[in-house]
Short mmCIF file of C-alpha atoms and ligand atoms in Angstrom, two decimals:
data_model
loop_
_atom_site.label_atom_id
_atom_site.label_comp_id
_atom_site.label_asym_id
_atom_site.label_seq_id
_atom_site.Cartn_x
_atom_site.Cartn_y
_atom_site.Cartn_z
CA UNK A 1 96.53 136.41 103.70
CA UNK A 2 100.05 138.29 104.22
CA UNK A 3 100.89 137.41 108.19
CA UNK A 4 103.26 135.40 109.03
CA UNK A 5 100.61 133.61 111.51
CA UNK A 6 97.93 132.93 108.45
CA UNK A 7 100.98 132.06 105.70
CA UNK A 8 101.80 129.28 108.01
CA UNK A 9 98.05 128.09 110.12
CA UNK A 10 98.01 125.04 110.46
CA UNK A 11 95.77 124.58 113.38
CA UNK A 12 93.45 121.96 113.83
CA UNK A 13 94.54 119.96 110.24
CA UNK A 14 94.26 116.05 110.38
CA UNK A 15 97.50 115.06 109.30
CA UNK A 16 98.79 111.49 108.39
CA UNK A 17 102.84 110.60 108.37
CA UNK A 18 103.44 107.92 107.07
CA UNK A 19 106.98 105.43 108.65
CA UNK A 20 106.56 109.04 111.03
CA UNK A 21 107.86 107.21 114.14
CA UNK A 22 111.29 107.43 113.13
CA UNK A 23 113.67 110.54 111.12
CA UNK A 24 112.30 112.53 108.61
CA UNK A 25 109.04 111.42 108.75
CA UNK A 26 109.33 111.66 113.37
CA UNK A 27 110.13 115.71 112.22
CA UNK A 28 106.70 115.68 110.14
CA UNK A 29 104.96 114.80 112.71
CA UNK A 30 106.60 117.14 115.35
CA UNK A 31 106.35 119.93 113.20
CA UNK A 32 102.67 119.64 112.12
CA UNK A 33 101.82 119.06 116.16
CA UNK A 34 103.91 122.02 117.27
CA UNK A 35 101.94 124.15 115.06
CA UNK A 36 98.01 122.46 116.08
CA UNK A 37 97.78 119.95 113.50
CA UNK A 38 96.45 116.91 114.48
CA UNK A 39 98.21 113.93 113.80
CA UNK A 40 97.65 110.34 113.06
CA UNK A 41 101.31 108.15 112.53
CA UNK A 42 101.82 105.47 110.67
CA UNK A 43 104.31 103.08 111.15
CA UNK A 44 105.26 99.23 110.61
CA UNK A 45 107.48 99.67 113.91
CA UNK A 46 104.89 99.13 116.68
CA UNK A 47 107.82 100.11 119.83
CA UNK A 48 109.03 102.94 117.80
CA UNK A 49 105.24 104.08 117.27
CA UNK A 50 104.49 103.68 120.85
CA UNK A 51 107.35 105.34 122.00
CA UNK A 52 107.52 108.32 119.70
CA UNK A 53 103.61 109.17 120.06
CA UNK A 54 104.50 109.00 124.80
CA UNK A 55 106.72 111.50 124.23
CA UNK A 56 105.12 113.57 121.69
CA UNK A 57 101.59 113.55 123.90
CA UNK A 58 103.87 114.56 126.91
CA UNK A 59 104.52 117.55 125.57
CA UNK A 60 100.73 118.32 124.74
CA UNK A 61 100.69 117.39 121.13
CA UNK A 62 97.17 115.82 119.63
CA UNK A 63 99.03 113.32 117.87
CA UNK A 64 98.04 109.26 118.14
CA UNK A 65 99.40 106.00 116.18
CA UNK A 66 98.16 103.00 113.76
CA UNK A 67 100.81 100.03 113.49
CA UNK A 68 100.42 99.82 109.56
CA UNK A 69 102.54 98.09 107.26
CA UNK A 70 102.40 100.53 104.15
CA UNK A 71 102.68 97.89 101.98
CA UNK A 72 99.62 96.08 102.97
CA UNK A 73 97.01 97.41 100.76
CA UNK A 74 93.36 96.63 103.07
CA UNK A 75 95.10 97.91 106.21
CA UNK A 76 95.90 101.33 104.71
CA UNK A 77 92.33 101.49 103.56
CA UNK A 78 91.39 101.04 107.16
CA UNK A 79 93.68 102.94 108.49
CA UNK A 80 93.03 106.08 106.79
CA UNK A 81 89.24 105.74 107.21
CA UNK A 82 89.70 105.59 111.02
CA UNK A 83 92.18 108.94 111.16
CA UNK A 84 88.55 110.34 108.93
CA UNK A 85 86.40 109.09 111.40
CA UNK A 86 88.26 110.00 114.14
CA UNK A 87 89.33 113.61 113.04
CA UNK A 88 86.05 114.08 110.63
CA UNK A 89 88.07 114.73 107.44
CA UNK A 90 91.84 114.36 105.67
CA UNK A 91 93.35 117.49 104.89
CA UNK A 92 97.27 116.63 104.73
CA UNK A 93 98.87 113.70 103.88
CA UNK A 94 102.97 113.08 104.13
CA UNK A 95 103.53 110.17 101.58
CA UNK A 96 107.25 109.02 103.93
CA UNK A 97 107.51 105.54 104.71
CA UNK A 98 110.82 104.19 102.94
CA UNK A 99 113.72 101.85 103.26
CA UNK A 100 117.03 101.63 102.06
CA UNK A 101 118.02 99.11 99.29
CA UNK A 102 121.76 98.19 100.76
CA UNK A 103 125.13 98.32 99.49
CA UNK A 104 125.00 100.17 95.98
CA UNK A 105 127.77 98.59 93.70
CA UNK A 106 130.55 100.83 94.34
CA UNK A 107 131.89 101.13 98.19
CA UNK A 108 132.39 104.47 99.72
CA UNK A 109 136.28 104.15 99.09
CA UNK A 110 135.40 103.58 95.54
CA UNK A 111 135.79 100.15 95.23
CA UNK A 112 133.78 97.62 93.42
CA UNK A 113 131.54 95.87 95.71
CA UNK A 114 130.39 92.77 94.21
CA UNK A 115 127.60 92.73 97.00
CA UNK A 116 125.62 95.45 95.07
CA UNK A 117 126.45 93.96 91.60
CA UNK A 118 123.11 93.65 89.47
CA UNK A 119 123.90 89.63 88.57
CA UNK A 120 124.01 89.21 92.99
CA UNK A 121 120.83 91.28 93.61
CA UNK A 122 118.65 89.17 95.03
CA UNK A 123 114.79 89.45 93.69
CA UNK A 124 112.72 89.28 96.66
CA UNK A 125 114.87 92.65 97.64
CA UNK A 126 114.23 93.62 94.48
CA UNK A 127 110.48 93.42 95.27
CA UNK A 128 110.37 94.96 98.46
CA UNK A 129 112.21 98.37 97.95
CA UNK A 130 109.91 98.27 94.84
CA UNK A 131 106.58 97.80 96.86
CA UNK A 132 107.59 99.88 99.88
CA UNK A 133 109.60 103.08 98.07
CA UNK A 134 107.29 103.22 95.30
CA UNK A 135 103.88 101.20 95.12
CA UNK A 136 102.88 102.30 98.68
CA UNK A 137 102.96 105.55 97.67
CA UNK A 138 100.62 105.12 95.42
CA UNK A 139 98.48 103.19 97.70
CA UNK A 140 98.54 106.18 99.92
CA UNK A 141 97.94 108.96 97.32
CA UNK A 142 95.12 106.62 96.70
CA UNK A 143 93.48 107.23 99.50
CA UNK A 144 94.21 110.42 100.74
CA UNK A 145 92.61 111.53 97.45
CA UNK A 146 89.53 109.16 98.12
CA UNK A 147 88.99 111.45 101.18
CA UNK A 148 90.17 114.73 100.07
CA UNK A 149 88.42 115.17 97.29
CA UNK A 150 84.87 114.10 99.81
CA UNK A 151 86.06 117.90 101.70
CA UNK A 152 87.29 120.11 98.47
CA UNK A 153 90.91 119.74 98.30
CA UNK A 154 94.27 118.87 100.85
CA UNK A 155 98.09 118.95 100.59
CA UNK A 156 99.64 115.52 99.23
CA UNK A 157 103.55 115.80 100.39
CA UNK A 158 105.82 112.72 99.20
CA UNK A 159 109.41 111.83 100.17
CA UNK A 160 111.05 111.41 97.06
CA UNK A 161 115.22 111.64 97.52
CA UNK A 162 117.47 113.21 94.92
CA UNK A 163 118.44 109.91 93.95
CA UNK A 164 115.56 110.41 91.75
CA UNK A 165 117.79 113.24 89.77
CA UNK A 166 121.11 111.42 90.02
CA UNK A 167 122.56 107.76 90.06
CA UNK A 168 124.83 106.79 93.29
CA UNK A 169 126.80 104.18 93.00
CA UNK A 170 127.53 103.63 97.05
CA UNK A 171 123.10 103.46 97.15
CA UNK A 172 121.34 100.29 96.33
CA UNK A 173 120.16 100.18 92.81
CA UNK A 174 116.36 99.42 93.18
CA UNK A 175 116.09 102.46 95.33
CA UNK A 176 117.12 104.26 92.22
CA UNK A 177 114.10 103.25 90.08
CA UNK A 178 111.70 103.19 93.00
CA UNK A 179 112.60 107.35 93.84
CA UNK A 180 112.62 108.21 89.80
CA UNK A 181 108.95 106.86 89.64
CA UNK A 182 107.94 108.83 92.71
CA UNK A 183 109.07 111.77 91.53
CA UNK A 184 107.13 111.28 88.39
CA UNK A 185 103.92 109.74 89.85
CA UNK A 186 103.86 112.94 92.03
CA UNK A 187 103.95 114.75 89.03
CA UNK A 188 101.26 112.69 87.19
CA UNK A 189 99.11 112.97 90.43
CA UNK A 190 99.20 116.81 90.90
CA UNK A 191 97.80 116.86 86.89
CA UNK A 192 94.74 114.49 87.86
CA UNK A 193 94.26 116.06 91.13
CA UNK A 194 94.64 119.87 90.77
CA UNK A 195 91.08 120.35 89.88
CA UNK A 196 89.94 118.73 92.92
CA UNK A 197 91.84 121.47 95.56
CA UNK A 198 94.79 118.43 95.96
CA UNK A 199 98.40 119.81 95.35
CA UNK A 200 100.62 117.10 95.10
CA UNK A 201 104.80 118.11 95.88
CA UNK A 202 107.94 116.13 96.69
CA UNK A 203 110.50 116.76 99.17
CA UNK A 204 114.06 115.15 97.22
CA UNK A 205 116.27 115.51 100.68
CA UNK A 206 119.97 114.85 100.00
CA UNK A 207 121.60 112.69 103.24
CA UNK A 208 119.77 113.24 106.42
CA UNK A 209 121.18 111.80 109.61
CA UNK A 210 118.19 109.30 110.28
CA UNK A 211 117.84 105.60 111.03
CA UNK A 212 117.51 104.22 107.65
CA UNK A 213 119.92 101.44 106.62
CA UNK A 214 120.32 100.96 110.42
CA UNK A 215 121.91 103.84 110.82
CA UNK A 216 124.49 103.93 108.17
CA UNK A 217 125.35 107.13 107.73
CA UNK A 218 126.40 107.35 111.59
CA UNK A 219 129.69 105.06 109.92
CA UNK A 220 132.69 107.15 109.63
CA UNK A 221 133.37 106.42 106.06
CA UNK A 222 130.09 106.52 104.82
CA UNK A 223 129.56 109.78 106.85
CA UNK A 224 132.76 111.40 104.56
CA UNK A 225 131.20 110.39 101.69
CA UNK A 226 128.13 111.91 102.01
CA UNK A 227 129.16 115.14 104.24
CA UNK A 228 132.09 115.77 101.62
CA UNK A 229 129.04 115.84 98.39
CA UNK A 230 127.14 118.38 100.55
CA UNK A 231 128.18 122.65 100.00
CA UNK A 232 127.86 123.13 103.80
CA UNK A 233 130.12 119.96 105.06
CA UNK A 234 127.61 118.20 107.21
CA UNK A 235 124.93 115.92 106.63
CA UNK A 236 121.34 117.45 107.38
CA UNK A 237 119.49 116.91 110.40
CA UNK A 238 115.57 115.99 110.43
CA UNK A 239 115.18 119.41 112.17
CA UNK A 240 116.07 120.97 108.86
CA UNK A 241 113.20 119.65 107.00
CA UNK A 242 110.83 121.14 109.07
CA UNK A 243 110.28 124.79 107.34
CA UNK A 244 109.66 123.14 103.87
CA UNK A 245 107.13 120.19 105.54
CA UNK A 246 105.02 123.36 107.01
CA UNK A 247 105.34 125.38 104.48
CA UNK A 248 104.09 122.47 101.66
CA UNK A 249 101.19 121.84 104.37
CA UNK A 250 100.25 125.41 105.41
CA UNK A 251 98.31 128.47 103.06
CA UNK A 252 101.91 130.00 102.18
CA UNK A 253 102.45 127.17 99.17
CA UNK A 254 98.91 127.37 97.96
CA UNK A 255 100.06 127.81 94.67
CA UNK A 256 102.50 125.04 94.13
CA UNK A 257 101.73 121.58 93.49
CA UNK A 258 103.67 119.13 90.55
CA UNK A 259 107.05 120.36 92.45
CA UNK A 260 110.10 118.32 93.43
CA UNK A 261 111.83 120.41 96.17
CA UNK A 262 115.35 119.60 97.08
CA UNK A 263 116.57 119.67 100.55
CA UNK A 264 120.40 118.70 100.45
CA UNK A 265 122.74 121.36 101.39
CA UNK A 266 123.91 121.58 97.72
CA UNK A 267 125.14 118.29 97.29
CA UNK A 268 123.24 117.80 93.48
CA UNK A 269 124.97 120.73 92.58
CA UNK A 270 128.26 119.20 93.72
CA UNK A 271 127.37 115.98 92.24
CA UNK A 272 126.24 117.02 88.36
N1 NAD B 301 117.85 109.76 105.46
C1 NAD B 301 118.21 110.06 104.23
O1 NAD B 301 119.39 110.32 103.95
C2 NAD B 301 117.18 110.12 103.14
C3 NAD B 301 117.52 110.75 101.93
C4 NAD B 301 116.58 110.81 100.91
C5 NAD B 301 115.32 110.29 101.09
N2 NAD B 301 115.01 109.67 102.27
C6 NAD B 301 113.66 109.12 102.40
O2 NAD B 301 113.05 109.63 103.58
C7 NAD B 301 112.04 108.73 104.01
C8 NAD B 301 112.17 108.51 105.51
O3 NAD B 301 113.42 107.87 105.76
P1 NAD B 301 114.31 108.16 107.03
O4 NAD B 301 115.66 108.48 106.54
O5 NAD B 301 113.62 109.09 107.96
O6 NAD B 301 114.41 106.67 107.63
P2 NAD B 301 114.10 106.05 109.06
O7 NAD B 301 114.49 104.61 108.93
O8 NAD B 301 114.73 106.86 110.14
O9 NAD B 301 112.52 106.16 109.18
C9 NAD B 301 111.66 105.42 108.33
C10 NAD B 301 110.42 105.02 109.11
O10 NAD B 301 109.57 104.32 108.19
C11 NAD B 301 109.07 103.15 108.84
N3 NAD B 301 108.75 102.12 107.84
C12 NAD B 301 109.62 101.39 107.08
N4 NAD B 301 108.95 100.52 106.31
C13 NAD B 301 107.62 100.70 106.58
C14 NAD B 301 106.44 100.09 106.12
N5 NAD B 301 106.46 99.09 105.23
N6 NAD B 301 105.26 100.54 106.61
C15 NAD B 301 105.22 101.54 107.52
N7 NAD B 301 106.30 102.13 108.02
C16 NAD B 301 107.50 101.73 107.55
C17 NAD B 301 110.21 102.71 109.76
O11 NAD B 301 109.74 101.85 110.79
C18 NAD B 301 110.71 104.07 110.27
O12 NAD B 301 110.02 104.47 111.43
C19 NAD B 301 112.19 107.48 103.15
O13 NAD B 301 111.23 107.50 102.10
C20 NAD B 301 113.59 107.62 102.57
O14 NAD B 301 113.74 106.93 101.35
C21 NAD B 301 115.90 109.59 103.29
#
């Protein structure tokens, strides 16, 4: 294996993104169908989902879509045994689906923000990033290893965010917590798993222009914030993550798994 064609096959792979009909997780998907994967979305949005999979079949892709709530724990079972019925087997699995947790305590002109302050959180919110960010990831590690290990091994790949590394103040705290554990499940999972042919990596992206928190980083001042942490001055675009999504699903990374990759334009090294 040394071309640059066999490094990087990923031709006929079933794939499953997870929250893929929207930013990072949209660039998954386009990435893995460029190259011949096949691809099954998930997402909670059912207009996004429809929308995104028209115009990713119009340009000849074999991708299709589930409306799935990640957080609902029977439907993901379901879900992932019709992408095995469907495509005959599991062999990559992008672990994506997140939300933001709203205004951190501190604003991005460095103010207090008594919005984010931990005696006004409010619990339910609490809850939810909790169940979405972290516990649905391990619902779907759950079952992509139920299948993979049925065909000898597959590729595990799980947002995580550097705010597993580092504490922002302007970022809602529960989101803290919820990307720490990922990163450290993902860990724990490529230990159990590596015998069975399952590597198990995070991507930690730094800010990526994308639609979570409604958008927020298209706001001036939160855009400064974030494109002034970053070595390069801009915020990253879901285009960027595409070499390290195919090269965490393709032959060329068969010897990494337990990894937490960062994708930020330098801003953790501006930050610690
Ligand atoms: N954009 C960033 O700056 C950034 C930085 C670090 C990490 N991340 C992580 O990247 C991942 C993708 O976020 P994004 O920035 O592309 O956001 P996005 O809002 O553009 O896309 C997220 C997608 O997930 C879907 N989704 C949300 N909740 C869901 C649920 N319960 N079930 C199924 N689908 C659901 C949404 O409908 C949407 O299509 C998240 O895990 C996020 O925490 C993003």
């Amino acid at each position: 294996m040394a071309t640059l064609d066999q490094m990087f096959d990923v031709r006929g792979k079933s794939v499953i993104v997870t929250g893929g009909a929207s930013g990072i997780g949209r660039a998954y998907a386009e990435v893995m169908a460029d190259n011949g994967a096949r691809v099954c979305i998930f997402d909670i949005d059912a207009g996004s989902l429809d929308q995104v999979v028209a115009e990713m079949t119009a340009g000849n892709r074999d991708v299709w879509g589930q409306v799935v709530n990640v957080a609902d724990r029977p439907r993901m079972a379901e879900a992932f045994d019709a992408v095995a019925e469907k495509h005959g087997r599991i062999d990559v699995v992008f672990a994506n689906a997140g939300i933001d947790a709203g205004p951190g305590f501190m604003t991005p002109e460095g103010e207090r923000n008594p919005e984010g302050a931990i005696e006004n959180l409010d619990d339910d919110h609490w809850d939810k990033v909790i169940t979405v960010n972290l516990s649905s990831v391990y619902t779907t590690i759950k079952h992509a290893a139920r299948h993979m290990k049925q065909t000898g091994g597959g590729r595990i790949i799980v947002t995580s965010s550097i705010a597993a590394r580092i504490n922002e103040s302007i970022v809602g705290t529960p989101y803290m917590p919820a990307k720490a554990g990922v990163d450290h499940l993902v860990r724990h999972m490529a230990m159990e798993l590596g015998a069975f042919g399952i590597l198990v990596n995070a991507i930690c992206p730094g800010p990526f222009m994308t639609n979570i928190a409604g958008g927020r980083l298209k706001n001036p001042a939160d855009r400064k914030a974030f494109e002034s942490q970053s070595l390069i001055g801009r915020i990253g675009d879901p285009e960027d993550i595409k070499g390290l999504a195919l090269y965490l699903a393709a032959p060329a990374s068969s010897y990494v798994t337990g990894s937490q990759i960062v994708i930020d334009g330098g801003s953790l090294l501006r930050m610690t």
